Amino acid sequence: GIQVEQSPPDLILQEGANSTLRCNFSDSVNNLQWFHQNPWGQLINLFYIPSGTKQNGRLSATTVATERYSLLYISSSQTTDSGVYFCAVETRSNYQLIWGAGTKLIIKP
Amino acid sequence: KAGVTQTPRYLIKTRGQQVTLSCSPISGHRSVSWYQQTPGQGLQFLFEYFSETQRNKGNFPGRFSGRQFSNSRSEMNVSTLELGDSALYLCASSLLPSGNTGELFFGEGSRLTVL
């Protein structure tokens, strides 16, 4: 089946820093979504981005579907950005959502 | 506009018991999917319902089942609980079913502990 790999697995930054999170997938997909899971377990939809680039405030994402990767950019990090960031892809074969293992981000004040 | 509501938020059961979890999707959303999250296996797809029909099922044993009602609310049931069923169970709702560019919105989850 399709493999979804996220890097880095862990990232510790000072407040104000910028970061880039990566998601690689091993096969063509219908769509790709980025989520942020806060310390209480709530998953928040950040971007629905099967291809192209989107921006929402300090966050932006780019998916290059032909090269099978997506990047999530966080600028001017804040402590509230801490948590785990997941990418999830919908397979073309059976429309199931396959998740990466996540990047755990800690922003220190 | 209310978000996705999951109940109960926390529960403790013992091995062999069964549990029923409930999910009310965002108003107007007809697709509900369920996911299990554990430290060891990460997030895994359980099943998806759209208009009361199961559209898709992940690789879980038959002890895991679900259903969707005419008002789009969904329940999942786990019978004969095992220690390994301890997990955060997450429900997501979507306007469109999978395969049709459905953006997902998640509830806060139901955290199940099996003793």
JSON list of C-alpha atoms in Angstrom, two decimals, chain A residues 20-65:
[
{"chain": "A", "resi": 20, "resn": "THR", "atom": "CA", "xyz": [9.44, 23.58, 7.19]},
{"chain": "A", "resi": 21, "resn": "LEU", "atom": "CA", "xyz": [7.75, 20.22, 7.61]},
{"chain": "A", "resi": 22, "resn": "ARG", "atom": "CA", "xyz": [7.83, 17.65, 4.84]},
{"chain": "A", "resi": 23, "resn": "CYS", "atom": "CA", "xyz": [5.48, 14.87, 3.74]},
{"chain": "A", "resi": 24, "resn": "ASN", "atom": "CA", "xyz": [6.50, 12.32, 1.12]},
{"chain": "A", "resi": 25, "resn": "PHE", "atom": "CA", "xyz": [4.08, 9.81, -0.35]},
{"chain": "A", "resi": 26, "resn": "SER", "atom": "CA", "xyz": [4.88, 6.77, -2.44]},
{"chain": "A", "resi": 27, "resn": "ASP", "atom": "CA", "xyz": [2.06, 6.81, -4.99]},
{"chain": "A", "resi": 28, "resn": "SER", "atom": "CA", "xyz": [-0.37, 9.14, -6.72]},
{"chain": "A", "resi": 29, "resn": "VAL", "atom": "CA", "xyz": [-3.15, 10.38, -4.45]},
{"chain": "A", "resi": 30, "resn": "ASN", "atom": "CA", "xyz": [-6.56, 11.99, -4.79]},
{"chain": "A", "resi": 31, "resn": "ASN", "atom": "CA", "xyz": [-5.88, 14.62, -2.21]},
{"chain": "A", "resi": 32, "resn": "LEU", "atom": "CA", "xyz": [-3.67, 15.60, 0.68]},
{"chain": "A", "resi": 33, "resn": "GLN", "atom": "CA", "xyz": [-4.53, 17.35, 3.91]},
{"chain": "A", "resi": 34, "resn": "TRP", "atom": "CA", "xyz": [-2.45, 18.84, 6.71]},
{"chain": "A", "resi": 35, "resn": "PHE", "atom": "CA", "xyz": [-3.70, 18.73, 10.28]},
{"chain": "A", "resi": 36, "resn": "HIS", "atom": "CA", "xyz": [-2.53, 20.09, 13.61]},
{"chain": "A", "resi": 37, "resn": "GLN", "atom": "CA", "xyz": [-3.25, 18.03, 16.71]},
{"chain": "A", "resi": 38, "resn": "ASN", "atom": "CA", "xyz": [-3.19, 20.10, 19.87]},
{"chain": "A", "resi": 39, "resn": "PRO", "atom": "CA", "xyz": [-2.09, 18.74, 23.25]},
{"chain": "A", "resi": 40, "resn": "TRP", "atom": "CA", "xyz": [-5.70, 17.82, 24.07]},
{"chain": "A", "resi": 41, "resn": "GLY", "atom": "CA", "xyz": [-6.01, 15.59, 21.01]},
{"chain": "A", "resi": 42, "resn": "GLN", "atom": "CA", "xyz": [-8.14, 17.82, 18.80]},
{"chain": "A", "resi": 43, "resn": "LEU", "atom": "CA", "xyz": [-7.26, 17.57, 15.11]},
{"chain": "A", "resi": 44, "resn": "ILE", "atom": "CA", "xyz": [-7.59, 20.85, 13.28]},
{"chain": "A", "resi": 45, "resn": "ASN", "atom": "CA", "xyz": [-7.71, 20.95, 9.50]},
{"chain": "A", "resi": 46, "resn": "LEU", "atom": "CA", "xyz": [-5.00, 23.31, 8.26]},
{"chain": "A", "resi": 47, "resn": "PHE", "atom": "CA", "xyz": [-4.96, 22.81, 4.51]},
{"chain": "A", "resi": 48, "resn": "TYR", "atom": "CA", "xyz": [-6.72, 20.75, 1.91]},
{"chain": "A", "resi": 49, "resn": "ILE", "atom": "CA", "xyz": [-4.07, 20.81, -0.80]},
{"chain": "A", "resi": 50, "resn": "PRO", "atom": "CA", "xyz": [-3.90, 18.10, -3.48]},
{"chain": "A", "resi": 51, "resn": "SER", "atom": "CA", "xyz": [-1.63, 20.36, -5.52]},
{"chain": "A", "resi": 52, "resn": "GLY", "atom": "CA", "xyz": [-0.34, 23.90, -5.67]},
{"chain": "A", "resi": 53, "resn": "THR", "atom": "CA", "xyz": [0.24, 26.41, -2.90]},
{"chain": "A", "resi": 54, "resn": "LYS", "atom": "CA", "xyz": [-2.06, 27.86, -0.27]},
{"chain": "A", "resi": 55, "resn": "GLN", "atom": "CA", "xyz": [-1.51, 30.37, 2.49]},
{"chain": "A", "resi": 56, "resn": "ASN", "atom": "CA", "xyz": [-3.38, 31.08, 5.69]},
{"chain": "A", "resi": 57, "resn": "GLY", "atom": "CA", "xyz": [-1.78, 33.71, 7.87]},
{"chain": "A", "resi": 58, "resn": "ARG", "atom": "CA", "xyz": [1.59, 32.51, 9.12]},
{"chain": "A", "resi": 59, "resn": "LEU", "atom": "CA", "xyz": [1.07, 29.08, 7.61]},
{"chain": "A", "resi": 60, "resn": "SER", "atom": "CA", "xyz": [1.44, 28.05, 4.02]},
{"chain": "A", "resi": 61, "resn": "ALA", "atom": "CA", "xyz": [1.60, 24.72, 2.21]},
{"chain": "A", "resi": 62, "resn": "THR", "atom": "CA", "xyz": [2.81, 23.51, -1.13]},
{"chain": "A", "resi": 63, "resn": "THR", "atom": "CA", "xyz": [2.11, 20.16, -2.75]},
{"chain": "A", "resi": 64, "resn": "VAL", "atom": "CA", "xyz": [4.03, 18.97, -5.80]},
{"chain": "A", "resi": 65, "resn": "ALA", "atom": "CA", "xyz": [1.90, 16.02, -6.78]}
]
